[in-house]
CSV table of C-alpha atoms and ligand atoms in Angstrom, one decimal:
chain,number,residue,atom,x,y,z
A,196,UNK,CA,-26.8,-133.7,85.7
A,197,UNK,CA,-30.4,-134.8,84.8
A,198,UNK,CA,-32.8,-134.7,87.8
A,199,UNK,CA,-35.1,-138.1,86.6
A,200,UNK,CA,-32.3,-139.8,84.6
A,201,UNK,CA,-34.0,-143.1,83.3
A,202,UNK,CA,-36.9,-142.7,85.4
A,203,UNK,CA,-40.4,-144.0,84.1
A,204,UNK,CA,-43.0,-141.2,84.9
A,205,UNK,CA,-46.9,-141.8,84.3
A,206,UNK,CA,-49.0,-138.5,83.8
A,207,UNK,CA,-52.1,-138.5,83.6
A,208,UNK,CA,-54.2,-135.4,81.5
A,209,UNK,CA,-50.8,-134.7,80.3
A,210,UNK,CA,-52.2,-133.4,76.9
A,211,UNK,CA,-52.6,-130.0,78.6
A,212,UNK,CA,-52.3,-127.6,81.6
A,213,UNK,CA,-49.7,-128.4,84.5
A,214,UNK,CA,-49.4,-132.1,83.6
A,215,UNK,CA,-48.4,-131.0,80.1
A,216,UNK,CA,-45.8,-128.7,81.3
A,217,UNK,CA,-44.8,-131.2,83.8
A,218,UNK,CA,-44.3,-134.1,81.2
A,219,UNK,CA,-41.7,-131.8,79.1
A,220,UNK,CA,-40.0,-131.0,82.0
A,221,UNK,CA,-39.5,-134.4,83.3
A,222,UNK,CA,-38.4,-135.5,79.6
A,223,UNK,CA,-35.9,-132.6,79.6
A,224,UNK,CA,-34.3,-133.9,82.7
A,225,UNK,CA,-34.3,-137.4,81.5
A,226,UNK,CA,-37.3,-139.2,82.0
A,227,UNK,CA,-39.3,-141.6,79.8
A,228,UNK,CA,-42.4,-139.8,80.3
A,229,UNK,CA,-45.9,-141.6,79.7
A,230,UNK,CA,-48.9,-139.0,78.6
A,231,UNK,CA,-52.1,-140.1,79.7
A,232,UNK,CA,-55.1,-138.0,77.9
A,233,UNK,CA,-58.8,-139.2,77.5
A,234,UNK,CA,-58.8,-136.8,74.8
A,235,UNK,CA,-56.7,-138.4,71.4
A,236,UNK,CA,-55.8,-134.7,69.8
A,237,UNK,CA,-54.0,-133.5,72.7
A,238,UNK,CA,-52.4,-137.0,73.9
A,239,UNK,CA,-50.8,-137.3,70.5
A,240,UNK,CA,-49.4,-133.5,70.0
A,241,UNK,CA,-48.0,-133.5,74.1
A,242,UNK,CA,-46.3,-136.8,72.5
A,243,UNK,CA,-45.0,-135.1,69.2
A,244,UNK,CA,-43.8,-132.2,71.2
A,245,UNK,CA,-41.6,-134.1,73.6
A,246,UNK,CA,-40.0,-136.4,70.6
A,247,UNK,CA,-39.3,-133.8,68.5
A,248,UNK,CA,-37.6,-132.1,71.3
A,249,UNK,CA,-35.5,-135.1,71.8
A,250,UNK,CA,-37.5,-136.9,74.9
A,251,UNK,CA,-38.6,-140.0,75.2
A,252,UNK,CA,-42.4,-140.2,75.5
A,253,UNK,CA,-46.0,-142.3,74.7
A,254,UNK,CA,-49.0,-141.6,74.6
A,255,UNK,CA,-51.5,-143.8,75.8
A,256,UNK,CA,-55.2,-142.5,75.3
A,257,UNK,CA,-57.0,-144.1,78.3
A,258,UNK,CA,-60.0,-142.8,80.7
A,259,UNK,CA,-59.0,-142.1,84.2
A,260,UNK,CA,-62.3,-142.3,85.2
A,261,UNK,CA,-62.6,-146.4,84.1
A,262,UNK,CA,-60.5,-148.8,86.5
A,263,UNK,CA,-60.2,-151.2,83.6
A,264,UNK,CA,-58.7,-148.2,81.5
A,265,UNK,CA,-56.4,-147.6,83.7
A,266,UNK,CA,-55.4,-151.0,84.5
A,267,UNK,CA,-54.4,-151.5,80.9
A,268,UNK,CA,-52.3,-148.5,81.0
A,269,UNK,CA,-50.6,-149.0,83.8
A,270,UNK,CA,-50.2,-152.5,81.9
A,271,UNK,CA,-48.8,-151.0,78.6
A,272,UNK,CA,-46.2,-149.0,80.7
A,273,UNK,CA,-44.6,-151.2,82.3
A,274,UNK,CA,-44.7,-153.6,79.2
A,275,UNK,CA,-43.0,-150.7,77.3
A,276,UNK,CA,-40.6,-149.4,80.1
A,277,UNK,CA,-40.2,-152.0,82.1
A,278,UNK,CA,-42.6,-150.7,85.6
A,279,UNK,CA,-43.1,-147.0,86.9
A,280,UNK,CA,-40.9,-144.8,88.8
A,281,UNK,CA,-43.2,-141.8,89.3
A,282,UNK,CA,-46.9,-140.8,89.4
A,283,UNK,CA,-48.2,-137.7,88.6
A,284,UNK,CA,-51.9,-138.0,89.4
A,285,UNK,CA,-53.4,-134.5,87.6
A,286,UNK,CA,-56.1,-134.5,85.4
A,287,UNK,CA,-59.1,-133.0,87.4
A,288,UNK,CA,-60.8,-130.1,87.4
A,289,UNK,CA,-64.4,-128.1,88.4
A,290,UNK,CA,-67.2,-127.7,86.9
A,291,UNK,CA,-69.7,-124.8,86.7
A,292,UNK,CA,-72.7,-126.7,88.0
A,293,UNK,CA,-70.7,-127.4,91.3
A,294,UNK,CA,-73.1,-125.2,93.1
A,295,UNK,CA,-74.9,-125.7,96.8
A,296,UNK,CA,-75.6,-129.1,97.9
A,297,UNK,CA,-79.2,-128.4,98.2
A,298,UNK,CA,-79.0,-127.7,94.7
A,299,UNK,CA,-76.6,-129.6,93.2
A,300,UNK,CA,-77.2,-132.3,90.3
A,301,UNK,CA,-76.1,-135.9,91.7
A,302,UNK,CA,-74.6,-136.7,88.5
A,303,UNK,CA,-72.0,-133.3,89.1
A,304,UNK,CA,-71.3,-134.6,92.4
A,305,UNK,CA,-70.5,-138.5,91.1
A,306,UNK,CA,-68.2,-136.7,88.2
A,307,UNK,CA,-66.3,-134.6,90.4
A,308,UNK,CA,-65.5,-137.5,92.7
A,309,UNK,CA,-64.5,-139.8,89.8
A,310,UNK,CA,-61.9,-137.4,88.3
A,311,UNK,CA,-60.7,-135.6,91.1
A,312,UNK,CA,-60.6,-138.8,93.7
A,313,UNK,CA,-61.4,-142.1,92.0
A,314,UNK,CA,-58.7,-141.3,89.5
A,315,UNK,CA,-55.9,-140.6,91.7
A,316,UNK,CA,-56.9,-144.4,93.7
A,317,UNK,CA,-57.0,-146.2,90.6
A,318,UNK,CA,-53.8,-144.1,89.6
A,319,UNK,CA,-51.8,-145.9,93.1
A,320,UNK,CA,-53.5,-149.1,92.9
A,321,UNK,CA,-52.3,-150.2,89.3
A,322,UNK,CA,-48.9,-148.2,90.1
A,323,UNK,CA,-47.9,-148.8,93.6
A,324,UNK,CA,-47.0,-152.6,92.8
A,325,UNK,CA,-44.6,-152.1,90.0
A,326,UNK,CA,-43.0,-149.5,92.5
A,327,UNK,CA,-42.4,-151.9,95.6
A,328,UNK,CA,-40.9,-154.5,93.3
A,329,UNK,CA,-39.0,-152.3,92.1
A,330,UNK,CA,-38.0,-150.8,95.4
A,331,UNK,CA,-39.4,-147.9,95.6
A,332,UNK,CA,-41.0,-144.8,93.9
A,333,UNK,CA,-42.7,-140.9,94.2
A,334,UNK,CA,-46.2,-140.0,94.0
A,335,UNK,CA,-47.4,-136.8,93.4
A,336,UNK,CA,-51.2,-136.2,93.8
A,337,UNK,CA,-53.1,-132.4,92.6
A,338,UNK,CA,-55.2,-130.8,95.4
A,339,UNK,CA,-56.0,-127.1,94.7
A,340,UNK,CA,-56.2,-124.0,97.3
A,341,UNK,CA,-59.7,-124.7,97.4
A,342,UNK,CA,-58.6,-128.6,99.2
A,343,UNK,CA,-57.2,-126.7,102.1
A,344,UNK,CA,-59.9,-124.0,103.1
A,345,UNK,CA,-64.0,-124.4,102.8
A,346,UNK,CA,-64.9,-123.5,99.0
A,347,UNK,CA,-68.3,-122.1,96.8
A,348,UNK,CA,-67.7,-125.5,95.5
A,349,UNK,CA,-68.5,-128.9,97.6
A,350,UNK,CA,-68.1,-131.4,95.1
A,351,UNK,CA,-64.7,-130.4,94.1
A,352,UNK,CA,-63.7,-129.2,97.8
A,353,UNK,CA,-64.0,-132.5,99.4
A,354,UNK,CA,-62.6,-134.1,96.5
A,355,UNK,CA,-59.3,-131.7,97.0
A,356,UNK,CA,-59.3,-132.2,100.4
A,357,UNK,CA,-59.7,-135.5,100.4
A,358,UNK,CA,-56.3,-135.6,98.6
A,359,UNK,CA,-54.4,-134.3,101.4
A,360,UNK,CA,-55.4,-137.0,103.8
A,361,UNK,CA,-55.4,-139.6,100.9
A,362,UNK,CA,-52.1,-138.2,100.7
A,363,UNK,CA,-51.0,-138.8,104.0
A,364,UNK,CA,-52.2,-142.2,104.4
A,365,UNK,CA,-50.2,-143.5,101.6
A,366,UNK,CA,-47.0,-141.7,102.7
A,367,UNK,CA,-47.9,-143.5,106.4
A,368,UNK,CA,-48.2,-147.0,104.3
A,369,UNK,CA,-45.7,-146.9,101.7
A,370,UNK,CA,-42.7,-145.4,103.4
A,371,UNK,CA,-42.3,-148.6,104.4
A,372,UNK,CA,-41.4,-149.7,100.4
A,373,UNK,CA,-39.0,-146.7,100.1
A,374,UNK,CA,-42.3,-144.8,98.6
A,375,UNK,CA,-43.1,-140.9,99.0
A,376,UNK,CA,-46.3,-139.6,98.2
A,377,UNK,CA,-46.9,-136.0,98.6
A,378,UNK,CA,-49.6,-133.3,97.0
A,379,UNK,CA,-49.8,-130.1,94.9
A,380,UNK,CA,-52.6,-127.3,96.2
A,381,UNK,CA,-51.9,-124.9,93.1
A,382,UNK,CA,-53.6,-121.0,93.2
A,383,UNK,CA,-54.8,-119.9,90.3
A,384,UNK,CA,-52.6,-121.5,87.3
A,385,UNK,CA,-53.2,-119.6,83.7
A,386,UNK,CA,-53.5,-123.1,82.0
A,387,UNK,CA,-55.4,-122.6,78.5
A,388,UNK,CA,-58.3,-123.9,80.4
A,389,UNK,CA,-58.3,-121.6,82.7
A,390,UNK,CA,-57.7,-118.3,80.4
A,391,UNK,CA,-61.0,-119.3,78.2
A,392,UNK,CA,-63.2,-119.9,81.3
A,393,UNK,CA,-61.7,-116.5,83.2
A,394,UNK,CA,-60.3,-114.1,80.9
A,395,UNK,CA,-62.7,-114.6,77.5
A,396,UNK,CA,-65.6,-114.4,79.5
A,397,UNK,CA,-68.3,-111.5,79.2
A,398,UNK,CA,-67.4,-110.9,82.8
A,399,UNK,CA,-66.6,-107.1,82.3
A,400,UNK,CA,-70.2,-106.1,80.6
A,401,UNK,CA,-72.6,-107.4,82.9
A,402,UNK,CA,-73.0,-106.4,86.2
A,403,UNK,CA,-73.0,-109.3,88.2
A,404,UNK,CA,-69.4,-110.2,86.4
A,405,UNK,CA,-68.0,-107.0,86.9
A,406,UNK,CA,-68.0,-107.7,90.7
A,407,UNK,CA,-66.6,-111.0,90.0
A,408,UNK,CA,-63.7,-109.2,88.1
A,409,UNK,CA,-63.3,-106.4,90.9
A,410,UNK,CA,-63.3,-109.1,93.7
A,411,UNK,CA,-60.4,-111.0,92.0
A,412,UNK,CA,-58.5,-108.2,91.0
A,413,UNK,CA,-58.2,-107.7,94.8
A,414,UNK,CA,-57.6,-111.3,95.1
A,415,UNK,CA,-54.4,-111.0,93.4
A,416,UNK,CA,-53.4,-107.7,94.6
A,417,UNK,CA,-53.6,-108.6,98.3
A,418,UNK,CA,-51.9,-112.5,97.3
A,419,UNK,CA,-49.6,-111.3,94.7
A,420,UNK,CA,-48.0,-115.0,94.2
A,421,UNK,CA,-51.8,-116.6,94.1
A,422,UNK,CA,-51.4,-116.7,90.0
A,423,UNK,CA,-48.9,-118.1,88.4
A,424,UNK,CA,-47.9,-120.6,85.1
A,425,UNK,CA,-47.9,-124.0,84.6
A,426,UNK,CA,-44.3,-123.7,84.5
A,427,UNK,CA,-44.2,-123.0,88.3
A,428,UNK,CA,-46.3,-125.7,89.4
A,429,UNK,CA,-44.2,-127.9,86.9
A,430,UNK,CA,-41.0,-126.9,88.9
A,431,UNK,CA,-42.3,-128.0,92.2
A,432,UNK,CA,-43.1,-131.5,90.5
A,433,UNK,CA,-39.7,-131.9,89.2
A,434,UNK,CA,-38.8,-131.1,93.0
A,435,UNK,CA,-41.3,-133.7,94.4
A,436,UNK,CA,-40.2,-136.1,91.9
A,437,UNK,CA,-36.2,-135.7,92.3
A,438,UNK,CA,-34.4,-136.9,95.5
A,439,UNK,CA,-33.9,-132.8,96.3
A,440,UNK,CA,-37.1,-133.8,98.4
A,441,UNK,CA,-35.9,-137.3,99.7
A,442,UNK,CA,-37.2,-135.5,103.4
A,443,UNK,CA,-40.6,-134.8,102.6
A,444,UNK,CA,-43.2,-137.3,102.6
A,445,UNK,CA,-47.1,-136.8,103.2
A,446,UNK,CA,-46.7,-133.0,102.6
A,447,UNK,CA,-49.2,-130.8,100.7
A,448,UNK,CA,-46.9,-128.0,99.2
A,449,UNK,CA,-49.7,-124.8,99.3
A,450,UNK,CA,-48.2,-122.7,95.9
A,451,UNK,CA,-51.5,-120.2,96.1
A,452,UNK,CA,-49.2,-117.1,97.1
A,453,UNK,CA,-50.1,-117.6,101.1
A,454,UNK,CA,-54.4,-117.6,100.3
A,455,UNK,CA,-54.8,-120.6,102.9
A,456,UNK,CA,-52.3,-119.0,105.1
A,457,UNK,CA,-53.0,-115.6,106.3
A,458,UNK,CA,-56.1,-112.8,105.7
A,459,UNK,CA,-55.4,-109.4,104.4
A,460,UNK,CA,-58.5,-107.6,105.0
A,461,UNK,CA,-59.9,-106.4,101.3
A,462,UNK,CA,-60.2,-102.3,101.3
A,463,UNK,CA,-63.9,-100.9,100.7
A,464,UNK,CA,-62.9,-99.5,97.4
A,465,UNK,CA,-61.1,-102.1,95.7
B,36,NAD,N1,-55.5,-124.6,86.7
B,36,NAD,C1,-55.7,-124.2,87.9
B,36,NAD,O1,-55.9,-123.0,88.2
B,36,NAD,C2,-55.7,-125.2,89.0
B,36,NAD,C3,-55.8,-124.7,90.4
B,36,NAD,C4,-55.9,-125.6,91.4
B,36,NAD,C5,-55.8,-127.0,91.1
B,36,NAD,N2,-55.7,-127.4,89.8
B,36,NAD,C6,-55.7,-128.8,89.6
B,36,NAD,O2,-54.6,-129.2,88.8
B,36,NAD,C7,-54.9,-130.2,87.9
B,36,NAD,C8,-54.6,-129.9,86.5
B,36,NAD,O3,-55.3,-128.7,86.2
B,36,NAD,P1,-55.2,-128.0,84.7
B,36,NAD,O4,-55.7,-126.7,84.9
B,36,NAD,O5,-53.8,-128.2,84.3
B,36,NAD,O6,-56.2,-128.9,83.8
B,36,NAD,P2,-56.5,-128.8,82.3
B,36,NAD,O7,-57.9,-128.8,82.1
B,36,NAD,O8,-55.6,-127.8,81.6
B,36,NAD,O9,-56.0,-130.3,81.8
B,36,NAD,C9,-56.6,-131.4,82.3
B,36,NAD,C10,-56.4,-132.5,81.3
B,36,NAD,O10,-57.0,-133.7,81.8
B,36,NAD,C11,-57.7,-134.4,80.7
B,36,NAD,N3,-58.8,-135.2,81.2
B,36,NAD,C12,-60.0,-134.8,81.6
B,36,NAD,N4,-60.8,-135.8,82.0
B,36,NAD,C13,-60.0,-136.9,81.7
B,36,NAD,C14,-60.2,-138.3,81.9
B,36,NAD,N5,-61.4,-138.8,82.3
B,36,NAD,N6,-59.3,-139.2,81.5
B,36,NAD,C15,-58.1,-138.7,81.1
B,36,NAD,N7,-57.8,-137.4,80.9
B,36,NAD,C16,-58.8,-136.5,81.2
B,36,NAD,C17,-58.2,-133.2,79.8
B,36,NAD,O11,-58.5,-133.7,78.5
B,36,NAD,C18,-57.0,-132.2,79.9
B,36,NAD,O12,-56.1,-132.5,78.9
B,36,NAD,C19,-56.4,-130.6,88.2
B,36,NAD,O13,-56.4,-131.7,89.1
B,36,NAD,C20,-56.9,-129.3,88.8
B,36,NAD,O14,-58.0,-129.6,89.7
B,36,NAD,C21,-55.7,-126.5,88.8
């Protein structure tokens, strides 16, 4: 039987990567999915490909960033489904110029934060009311594996670990309202993003990238499960979403192949 029958799911930067994947899955097991995508091109295809494969999906082109964008989504969802069952608070990402704090551009740090942080607030305060009157609801937030140890990257680091207490504190305020919010802290996901800034790269010809490349191919020989597809971190959303978790509440699920969880010391000649 479908996992999410009739259940209205909000995704947000659902026109690619994990919250792509995770919006086909959700309309396969019978949710009215919601594709929220600052970028039109994308929003509309992610759309397209879920009707065509018989789900029942919008797209609503809005900037996560923007409270009064996302008000109005939150707005045209429920006017089109009636409130909101689940929240899938994903878009995010790093950037490049997330270097040192000594160093870093104030407008890189003021980015990061919106995406990765603002968006997921704004995400729970338009949302979270349509869920307690309708009794209830799941929230699922993205950290990364770079939220739950230090990082080369502040910005995004706090960001991602702020999720996992942001995380806990609405678990600890909701539960009341028969709501469960719990977190992602993905690996390495081979999203199309992620294959054009890693694999495309001109890291093999110079030198400095060739001990980038060495260093991660020991990465994922010592943390074998580190990398996977957006079709794994997609699973564990369905689970998060479904009642199959009806236990777990304020978690952060780690699905980086064990990197925040125990050190294998990297041989000399790796
Ligand atoms: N891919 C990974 O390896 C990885 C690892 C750890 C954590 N994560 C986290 O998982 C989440 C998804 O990552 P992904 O790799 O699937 O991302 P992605 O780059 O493939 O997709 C992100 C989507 O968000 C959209 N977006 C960006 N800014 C937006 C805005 N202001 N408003 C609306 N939409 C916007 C983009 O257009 C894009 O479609 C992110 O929060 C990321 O930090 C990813």
């Amino acid at each position: 039987m479908a996992k999410l029958k009739d259940k209205v799911a909000f995704l947000t930067g659902a026109g690619a990567g994990i919250a792509k994947a995770t919006a086909k899955l959700y309309a396969r097991e019978g949710a009215k999915v919601v594709i929220i995508e600052l970028n039109r091109e994308t929003g509309a295809v992610a759309e397209r490909e879920i009707r065509d494969a018989g789900g029942d999906a919008i797209f609503i082109e809005t900037d996560v960033t923007d409270d009064a964008s996302m008000k109005r989504a939150m707005e045209a969802t429920a006017a089109r489904f009636g409130g909101v069952d689940i929240l899938f608070n994903c878009a995010g990402g790093s950037l490049q110029e997330d270097v040192p704090v000594h160093e870093m551009d104030l407008n890189i740090w003021h980015h990061t934060i919106q995406l990765n942080l603002l968006h997921p607030f704004l995400s729970c305060r338009y949302g979270i009311p349509y869920m307690m009157k309708a009794g209830g609801g799941v929230i699922i937030n993205l950290s990364s594996h770079m939220g739950l140890v230090g990082s080369l990257k502040p910005a995004y680091a706090a960001c991602k670990g702020g999720i996992v207490s942001f995380t806990k504190t609405l678990a600890a305020q909701y539960a009341p309202y028969n709501i469960r919010a719990n977190a992602i802290a993905p690996g390495s996901v081979r999203t199309e993003r992620q294959i054009k800034r890693y694999e495309n790269s001109d890291w093999a010809t110079s030198e400095k990238t060739s001990a980038a490349a060495r260093e991660r191919r020991a990465l994922h020989k010592n943390y074998p499960f580190s990398t996977g597809g957006p079709e794994h971190i997609a699973a564990i959303g369905l689970f998060l979403a479904s009642d199959d978790s009806r236990m777990l509440t304020g978690t952060t699920i780690a699905a980086e192949g064990g990197r925040s969880s125990y050190l294998k010391v990297y041989a000399a000649d790796e």
